[in-house]
Coordinates of C-alpha atoms in Angstrom, one line a residue:
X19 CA 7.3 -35.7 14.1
X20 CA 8.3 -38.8 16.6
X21 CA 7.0 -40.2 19.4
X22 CA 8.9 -42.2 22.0
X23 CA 6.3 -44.4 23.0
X24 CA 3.6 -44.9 21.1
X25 CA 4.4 -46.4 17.7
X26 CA 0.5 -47.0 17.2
X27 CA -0.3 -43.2 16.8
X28 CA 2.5 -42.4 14.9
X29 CA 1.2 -45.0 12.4
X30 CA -2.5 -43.8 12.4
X31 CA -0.9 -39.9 12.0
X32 CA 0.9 -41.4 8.9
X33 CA -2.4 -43.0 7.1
X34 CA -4.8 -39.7 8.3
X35 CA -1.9 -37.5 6.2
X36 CA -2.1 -39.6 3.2
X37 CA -5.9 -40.2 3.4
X38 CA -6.0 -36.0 3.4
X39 CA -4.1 -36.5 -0.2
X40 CA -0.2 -35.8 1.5
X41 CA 2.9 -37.7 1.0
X42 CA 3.5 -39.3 4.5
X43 CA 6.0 -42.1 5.6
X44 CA 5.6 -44.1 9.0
X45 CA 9.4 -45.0 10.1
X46 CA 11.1 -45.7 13.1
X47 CA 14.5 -44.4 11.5
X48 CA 15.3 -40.3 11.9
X49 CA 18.7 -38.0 12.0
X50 CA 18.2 -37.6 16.1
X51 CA 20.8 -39.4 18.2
X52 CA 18.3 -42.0 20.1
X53 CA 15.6 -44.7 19.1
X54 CA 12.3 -43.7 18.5
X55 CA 8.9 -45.9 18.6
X56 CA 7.8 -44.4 15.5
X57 CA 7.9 -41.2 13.4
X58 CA 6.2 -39.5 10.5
X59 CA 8.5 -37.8 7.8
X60 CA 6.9 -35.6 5.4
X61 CA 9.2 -36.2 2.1
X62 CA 10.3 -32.8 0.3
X63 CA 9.3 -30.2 2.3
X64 CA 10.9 -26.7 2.1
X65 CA 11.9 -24.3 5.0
X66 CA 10.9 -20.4 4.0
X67 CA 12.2 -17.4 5.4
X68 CA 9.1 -15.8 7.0
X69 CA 10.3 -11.6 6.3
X70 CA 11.5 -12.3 2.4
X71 CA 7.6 -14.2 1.9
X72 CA 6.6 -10.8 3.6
X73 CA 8.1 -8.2 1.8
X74 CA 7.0 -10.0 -1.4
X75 CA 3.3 -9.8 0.2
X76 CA 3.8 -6.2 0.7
X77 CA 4.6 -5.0 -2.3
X78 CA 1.8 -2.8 -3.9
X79 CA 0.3 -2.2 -0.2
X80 CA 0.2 0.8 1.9
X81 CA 1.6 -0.4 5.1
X82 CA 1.2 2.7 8.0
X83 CA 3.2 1.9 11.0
X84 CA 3.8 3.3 14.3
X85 CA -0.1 4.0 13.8
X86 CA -1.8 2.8 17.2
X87 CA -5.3 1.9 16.4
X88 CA -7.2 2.2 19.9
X89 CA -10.6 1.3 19.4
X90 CA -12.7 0.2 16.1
X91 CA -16.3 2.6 15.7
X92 CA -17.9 0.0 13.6
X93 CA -15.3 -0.4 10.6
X94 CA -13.7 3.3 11.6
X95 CA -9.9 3.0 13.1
X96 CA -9.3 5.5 15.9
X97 CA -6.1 6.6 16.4
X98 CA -4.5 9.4 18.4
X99 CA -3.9 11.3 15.4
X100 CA -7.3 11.0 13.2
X101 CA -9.3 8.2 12.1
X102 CA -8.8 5.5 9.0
X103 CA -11.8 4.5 7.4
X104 CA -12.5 1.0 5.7
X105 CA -15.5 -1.4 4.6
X106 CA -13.7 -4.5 6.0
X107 CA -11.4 -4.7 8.7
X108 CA -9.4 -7.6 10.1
X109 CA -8.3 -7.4 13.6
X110 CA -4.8 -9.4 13.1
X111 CA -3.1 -8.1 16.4
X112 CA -2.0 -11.4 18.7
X113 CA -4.6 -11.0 20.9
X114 CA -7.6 -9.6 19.7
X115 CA -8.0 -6.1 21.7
X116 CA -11.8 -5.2 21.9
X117 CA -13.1 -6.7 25.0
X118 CA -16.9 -6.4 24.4
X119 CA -16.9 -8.5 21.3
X120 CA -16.7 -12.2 20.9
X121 CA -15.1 -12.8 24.4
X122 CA -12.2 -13.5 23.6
X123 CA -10.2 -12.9 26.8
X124 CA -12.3 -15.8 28.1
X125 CA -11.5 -18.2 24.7
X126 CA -8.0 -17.1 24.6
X127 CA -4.4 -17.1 26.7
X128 CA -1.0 -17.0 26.2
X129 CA 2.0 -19.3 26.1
X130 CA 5.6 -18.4 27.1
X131 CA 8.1 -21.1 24.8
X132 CA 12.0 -21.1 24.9
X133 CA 14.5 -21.4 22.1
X134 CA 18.3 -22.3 22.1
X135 CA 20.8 -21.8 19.2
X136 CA 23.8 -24.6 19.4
X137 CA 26.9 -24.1 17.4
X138 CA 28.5 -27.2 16.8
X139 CA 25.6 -29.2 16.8
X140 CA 24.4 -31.4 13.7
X141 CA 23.1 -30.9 10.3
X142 CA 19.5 -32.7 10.8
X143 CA 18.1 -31.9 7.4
X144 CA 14.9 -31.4 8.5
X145 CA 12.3 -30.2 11.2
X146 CA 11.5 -32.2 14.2
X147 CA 9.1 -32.6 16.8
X148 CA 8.5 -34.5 19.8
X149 CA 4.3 -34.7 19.6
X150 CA 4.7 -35.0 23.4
X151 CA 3.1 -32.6 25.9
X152 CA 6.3 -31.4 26.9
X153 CA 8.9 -32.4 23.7
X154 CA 11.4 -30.2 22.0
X155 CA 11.4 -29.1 18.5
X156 CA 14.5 -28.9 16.2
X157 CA 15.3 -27.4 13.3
X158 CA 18.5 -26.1 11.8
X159 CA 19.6 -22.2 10.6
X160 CA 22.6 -20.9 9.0
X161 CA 24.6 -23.4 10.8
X162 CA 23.3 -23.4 14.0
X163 CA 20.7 -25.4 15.8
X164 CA 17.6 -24.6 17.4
X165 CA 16.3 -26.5 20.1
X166 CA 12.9 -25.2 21.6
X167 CA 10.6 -26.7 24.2
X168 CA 9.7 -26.1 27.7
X169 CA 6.7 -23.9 27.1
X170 CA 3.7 -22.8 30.3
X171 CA 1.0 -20.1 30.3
X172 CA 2.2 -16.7 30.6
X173 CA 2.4 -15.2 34.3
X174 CA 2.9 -18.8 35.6
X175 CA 6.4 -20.8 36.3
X176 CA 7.8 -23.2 34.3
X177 CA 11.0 -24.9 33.2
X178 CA 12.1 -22.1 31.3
X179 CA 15.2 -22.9 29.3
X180 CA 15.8 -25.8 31.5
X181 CA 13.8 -28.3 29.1
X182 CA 15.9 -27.0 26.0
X183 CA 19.3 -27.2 27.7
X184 CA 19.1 -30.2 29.5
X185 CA 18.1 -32.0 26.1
X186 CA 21.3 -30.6 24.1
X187 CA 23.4 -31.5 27.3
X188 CA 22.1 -35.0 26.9
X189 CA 22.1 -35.2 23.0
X190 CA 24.6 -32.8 21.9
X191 CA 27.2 -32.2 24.7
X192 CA 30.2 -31.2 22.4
X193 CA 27.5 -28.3 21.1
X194 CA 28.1 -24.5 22.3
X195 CA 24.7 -22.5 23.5
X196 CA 25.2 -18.9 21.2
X197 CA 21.7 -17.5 21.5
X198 CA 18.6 -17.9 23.4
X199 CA 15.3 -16.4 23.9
X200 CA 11.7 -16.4 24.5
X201 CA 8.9 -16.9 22.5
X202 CA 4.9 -16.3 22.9
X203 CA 1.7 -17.5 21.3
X204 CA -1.9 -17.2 21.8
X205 CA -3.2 -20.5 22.5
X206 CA -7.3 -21.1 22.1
X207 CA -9.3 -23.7 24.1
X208 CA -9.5 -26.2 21.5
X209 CA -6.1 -26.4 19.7
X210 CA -7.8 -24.8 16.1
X211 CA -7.5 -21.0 15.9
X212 CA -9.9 -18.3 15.5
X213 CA -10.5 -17.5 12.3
X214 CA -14.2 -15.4 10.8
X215 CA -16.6 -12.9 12.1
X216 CA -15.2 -10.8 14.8
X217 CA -18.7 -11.1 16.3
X218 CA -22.6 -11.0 15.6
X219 CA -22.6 -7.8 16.9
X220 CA -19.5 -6.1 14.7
X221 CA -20.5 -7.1 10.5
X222 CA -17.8 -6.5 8.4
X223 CA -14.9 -7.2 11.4
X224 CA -13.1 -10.0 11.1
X225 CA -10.5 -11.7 13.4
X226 CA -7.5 -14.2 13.3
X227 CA -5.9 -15.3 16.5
X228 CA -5.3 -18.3 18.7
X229 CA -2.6 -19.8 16.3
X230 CA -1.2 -22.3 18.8
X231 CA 2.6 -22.0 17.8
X232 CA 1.9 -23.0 14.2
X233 CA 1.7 -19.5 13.1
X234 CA 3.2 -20.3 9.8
X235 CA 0.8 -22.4 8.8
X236 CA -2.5 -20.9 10.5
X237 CA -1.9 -17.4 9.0
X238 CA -2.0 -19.1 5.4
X239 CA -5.1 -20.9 6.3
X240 CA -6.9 -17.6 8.0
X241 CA -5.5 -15.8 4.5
X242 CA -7.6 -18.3 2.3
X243 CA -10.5 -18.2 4.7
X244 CA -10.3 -14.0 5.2
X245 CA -9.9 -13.5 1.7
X246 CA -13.2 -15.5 0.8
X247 CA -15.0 -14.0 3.8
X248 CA -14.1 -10.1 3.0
X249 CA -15.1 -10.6 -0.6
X250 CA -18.6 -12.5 0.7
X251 CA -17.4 -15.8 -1.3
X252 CA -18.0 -18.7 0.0
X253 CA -15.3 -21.0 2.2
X254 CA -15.9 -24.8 2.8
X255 CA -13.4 -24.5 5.8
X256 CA -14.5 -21.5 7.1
X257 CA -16.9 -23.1 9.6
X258 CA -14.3 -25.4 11.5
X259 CA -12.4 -21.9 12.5
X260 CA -15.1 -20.0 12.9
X261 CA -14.9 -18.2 16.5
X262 CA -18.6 -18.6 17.4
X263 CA -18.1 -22.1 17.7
X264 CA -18.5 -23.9 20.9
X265 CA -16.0 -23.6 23.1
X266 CA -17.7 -25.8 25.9
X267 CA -14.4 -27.6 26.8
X268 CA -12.2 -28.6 30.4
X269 CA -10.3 -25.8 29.3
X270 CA -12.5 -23.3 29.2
X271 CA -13.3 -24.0 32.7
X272 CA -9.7 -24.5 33.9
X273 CA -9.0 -20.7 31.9
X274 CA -12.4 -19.1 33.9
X275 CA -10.7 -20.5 37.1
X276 CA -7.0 -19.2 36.7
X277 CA -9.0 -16.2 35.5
X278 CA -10.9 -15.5 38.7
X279 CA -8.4 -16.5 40.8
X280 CA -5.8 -13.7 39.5
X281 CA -8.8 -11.1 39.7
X282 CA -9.2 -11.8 43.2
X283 CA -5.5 -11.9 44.1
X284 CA -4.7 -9.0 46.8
X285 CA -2.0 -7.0 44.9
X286 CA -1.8 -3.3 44.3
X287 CA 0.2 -4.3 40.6
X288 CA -2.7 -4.7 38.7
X289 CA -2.6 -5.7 34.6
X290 CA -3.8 -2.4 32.6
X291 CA -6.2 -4.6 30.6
X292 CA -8.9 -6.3 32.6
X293 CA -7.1 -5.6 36.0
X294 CA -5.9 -9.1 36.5
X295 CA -3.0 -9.1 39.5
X296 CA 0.2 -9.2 38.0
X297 CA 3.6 -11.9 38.9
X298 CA 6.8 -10.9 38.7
X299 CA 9.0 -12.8 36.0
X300 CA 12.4 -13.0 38.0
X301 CA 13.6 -14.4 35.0
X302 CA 12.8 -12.0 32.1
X303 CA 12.7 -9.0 34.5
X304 CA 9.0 -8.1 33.7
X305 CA 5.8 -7.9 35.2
X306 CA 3.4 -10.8 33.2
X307 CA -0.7 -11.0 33.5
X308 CA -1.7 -14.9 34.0
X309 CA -4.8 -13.9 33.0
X310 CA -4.7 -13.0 29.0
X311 CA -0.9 -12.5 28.8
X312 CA -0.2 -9.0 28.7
X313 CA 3.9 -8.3 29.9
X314 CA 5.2 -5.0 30.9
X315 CA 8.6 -4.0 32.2
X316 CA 9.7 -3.7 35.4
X317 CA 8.8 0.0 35.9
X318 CA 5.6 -0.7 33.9
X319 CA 6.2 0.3 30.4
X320 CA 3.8 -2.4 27.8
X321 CA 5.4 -4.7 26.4
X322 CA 2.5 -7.4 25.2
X323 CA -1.0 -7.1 25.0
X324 CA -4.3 -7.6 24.8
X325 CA -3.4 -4.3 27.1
X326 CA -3.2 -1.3 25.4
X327 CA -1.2 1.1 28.2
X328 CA 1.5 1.2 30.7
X329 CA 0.7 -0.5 34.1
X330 CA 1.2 1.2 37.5
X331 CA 3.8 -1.1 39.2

């Protein structure tokens, strides 16, 4: 991770990694193709392949899919074709989908990110990214290079691909856009996700959700913590994630208010969920909720929840 201006934090990021008991170096010097104030380079890391770790999980699990699970009765799944019974459950699906639990739809919204793949682009070696509000991300895969940025709240305008593309134009102008496409996260009000208890008011449900982009590396952490918690053992991070924590932030307040707004909004297209009014993304060809992030097509067919049916468009 670099910074362009502000050499100081870089330098305190560097000495919080280490005083955690990880190998950190401050340095100003990085594969990118312009100065930096300052960076922090994390010394033999390892890039995995997300589906292979997966398919490793997997193995002695029943996995059921195409099985849409439409509303918990305490630790029952209800599905249109029966019912699958449990004495745990974990509710691992983006955004969590009961809305009288735990209020997540006010805790909770979504993020739209863009990626670029560039052939003819550089070898970096490594991951990078700008710790800026608005900074890219790079990383390399099977010879191409991915450049990522330019993220906003679903159902809201942005810069789209404009942030990724204008950077490789600057950086990398001989490189060749192959791919692109668009990416989106749950994003909680205080940067950590939820991890625990479901709710007071649902024992033995848990929850994962609010990941922030860093899916990678939240999932592991709400594996650790959900394995402890499911198995009533004892977790000495557990409490930091927990969702019952307070979420008494700015952003809670700026979330209520885009909320309301959109609820208010004269529009007969209406968001299946929680009926927020829906805006037309001229540049994906869907209908997106700027509420909790639900997408649909153009003639209304889901594509993203926390909605659980097609919309009437």
């Amino acid at each position: 991770m670099y910074s362009l201006d502000d050499k100081a934090m870089m330098e305190r990021e560097a000495a919080a990694v280490r005083s955690l008991g990880f190998d950190a170096e401050f340095t100003t010097t990085t594969p990118l193709p312009f100065d930096v104030a300052g960076a922090v380079r994390f010394p033999n890391m390892a890039q995995f392949h997300p589906l292979k770790f997966l398919y490793g999980a997997a193995k002695g699990l029943n996995i059921f899919e195409n099985t849409f699970v439409q509303k918990l009765d305490g630790t029952t799944a209800i599905n249109e074709r029966g019912e699958i019974q449990a004495n745990k459950v974990i509710v691992a699906t983006h955004f969590p989908f009961i809305n009288s639990h735990g209020l997540y739809s006010a805790k909770l919204y979504q993020q739209r990110s863009y990626v670029i793949a560039l052939e003819n682009a550089p070898e970096l070696g490594c991951t990078i990214e700008d710790v800026a509000e608005n900074g890219v991300y790079l990383r390399n895969y099977n010879g191409l290079l991915l450049v990522g940025g330019g993220g906003h709240r679903t159902g809201q305008k942005g810069d789209a691909f404009a942030a990724p593309r204008a950077f490789a134009e600057r950086y990398f102008p001989h490189a060749k856009e192959k791919l692109a496409w668009a990416n989106q996260d749950c994003v909680s009000l205080d940067g950590a996700p939820y991890i625990g208890a479901y709710s007071k008011g649902m024992p033995n449900v848990y929850v994962a959700s609010g990941f922030n982009l860093w899916g990678m590396t939240s999932s592991m952490v709400a594996a650790e913590i959900l394995a402890d918690l499911v198995q009533s053992r004892h977790n000495e991070f557990a409490a930091a994630f927990a969702p019952n924590r307070s979420i008494l932030t700015g952003q809670l307040f700026a979330n209520m208010g885009t909320t309301l707004l959109n609820f208010v909004t004269p529009t007969t297209k209406r968001c299946s969920h929680l009926g927020c009014a829906l805006k037309w993304n001229s540049l994906e060809h869907s209908w997106d909720c700027p509420c909790h992030g639900s997408r649909f097509e153009a003639d209304g067919k889901l594509i993203d929840s926390p909605a659980m049916k097609d919309s009437r468009v």
